[in-house]
Amino acid sequence: MLELQDVTSGYGTVPAISNINISVPQGACVCLIGANGAGKTTTLLTISGLVRAFSGHIKIDGVDHTTMSADRIVRGGVSLVPEGRRVIASMSVEDNLLIGAYVRKNGPEIANDMRAVYNRFPRLFERRRHYAGSLSGGEQQMLAIGRALMARPKLLLLDEPSMGLAPHVVREIFETIQEINRQGTTILLVEQNARKALSIANYGYVLEKGRIAAEGPTEQLRNTDTVRDAYLGMGQAIESTSQAALG
Amino acid sequence: MEVFAQQIVNGLSIGSIYAVFAIGCTLIFGVLNIINLAQGAFLMIGACVGLEAARFGLPLPVTLLVAAFGGGLLGVLSEQFMFRPLRKAGGHRWMGLVASLALARLLVGVAQEIFGTEVQAYPRSSMSAIIWQIGGVRIQALQLFIIAAAVVLMLLFAFILQRTSLGRAIRTVAFSEDVARIVGVRVESATLVTFFIAGALAGAAGLLLGVLFNVVSPFMGDSALVKGLTVMILGGLGNIPGAVAGGFLLGLLEVFSVAYVSSAFRDAIGFGLIFLILLVKPTGLFSGFEERRA
Ligand SMILES: Nc1ncnc2c1ncn2[C@@H]1O[C@H](COP(=O)(O)OP(=O)(O)O)[C@@H](O)[C@H]1O
Ligand SMILES: [Mg+2]
């Protein structure tokens, strides 16, 4: 469904990712792991049209998206759950979900999907009239995912949904992602938490300094030395330091 | 007591106009983080086109629409041909400020050429002739029309911003252009609409102001602009309910200072009080209002 062919992209004239090839088949859950600064966010922003590719091609269902505007990409069925959640703090939870459905026109269907999001995340229903800025980190992540789902995407891009969340919340978020995938939405998941990401994805890519360093089915990737030493060990370390940092 | 009640009526009519004007300025500030100094000139142009429409024989409510449309159109043009190219060129926010001041001067010049430098008056409308005497308080039908029109405009504005998809899109752009793009908002169109709304509010305010004082001049935008900025600051920059409250407050303040002190101090007293308020509460009188609603 999603094909990145030799994509080079970045900021100004400096490439942050170079000659990336990624393929996400229909219905799959693919993860992209890598250290901080490897270019994971840049990859997702390029797919979403917020950062322009310098060269290469991005195709979705065979249609070239490389130079398409961000709003047409959303209309074409690709939604991003951005790094750091970016919920609209000064708007109510409900308005955040409604703005997620901005590209759609059918009122009754939108209302239906809103109910579906509230069923998936009962916490959001309880807090629907509250400002999004008053939610906890986990609730904001749920809201960011809910907002993206309100556009009814075929392909959902998630940028570090586990960032800064307590382990039990991370577990909940990952279960939700798996469920969304099982219900038919194709997923490209970016994570620093390699262990978690590899546990729910079917296929994985490892990004190092803007290049794909390894790829493969997740069972296989998990057992390669590079991934085990560099990411699974470190993933643990990152997890425990971030927990320490959060107190 | 009668003087007091009379001043309340007068203060509310002028204050409602300030509020309409100031929410437009506040909207632009909230969405783009710029202060558009040409809003005062849009107000003046609104009054001028409204005047032409009135001379043409159109009824008052229709002239209001004409003035609003004129102001809105100017807002759109200023964004399309001035603010956006400046942003695209990577200009600093100050550049937009200076450019908008230049645009204001340009529009004043154009208005002088077209409408002349003389102060002009609206054709007698039947509404200014209707005056109710309640106790010792004189209420003109015109004043009621102005307050009603201002309230309708503000309610319409609040409805669009709070309850419609367009309004949510504008608020999302105000929060972050990137987030707006992520959900599929065409940021450029939403920005143009924002400028239209703000310009239309300025144009409508211009007509109401011209009708209230029965004075239209190419220079009326200057003092209006200062008042609009004052109200913006009073209400807390970017705070729309604050701007509404600030508009009414300034209108009442002015009218009372004229009635009880001297008309010579009208502006000085208003601004003096604002200075005091800012010293005591630098974020504006009504800041914190939005957060508290949570
Ligand atoms: N807005 C930006 N402007 C310039 N450089 C950036 C910007 N965002 C990220 N970069 C650079 O691009 C590289 C990749 O960053 P990013 O895609 O955010 O990595 P990751 O998401 O894997 O942590 C880094 O070297 C980073 O410094
Ligand atoms: Mg990142």
XYZ file of C-alpha atoms and ligand atoms in Angstrom, chain A residues 36-37 39-42 83 159-160 163 190 192, ligand 2:
13
model
C 17.284 9.560 18.530
C 18.109 11.684 15.481
C 15.557 10.307 10.829
C 12.404 8.471 11.864
C 10.278 11.588 12.306
C 11.605 13.048 9.073
C 5.545 12.952 17.830
C 5.445 8.636 15.729
C 6.728 7.358 19.090
C 7.204 8.549 24.477
C 7.979 4.600 14.541
C 12.606 4.177 20.026
Mg 11.466 11.678 16.214
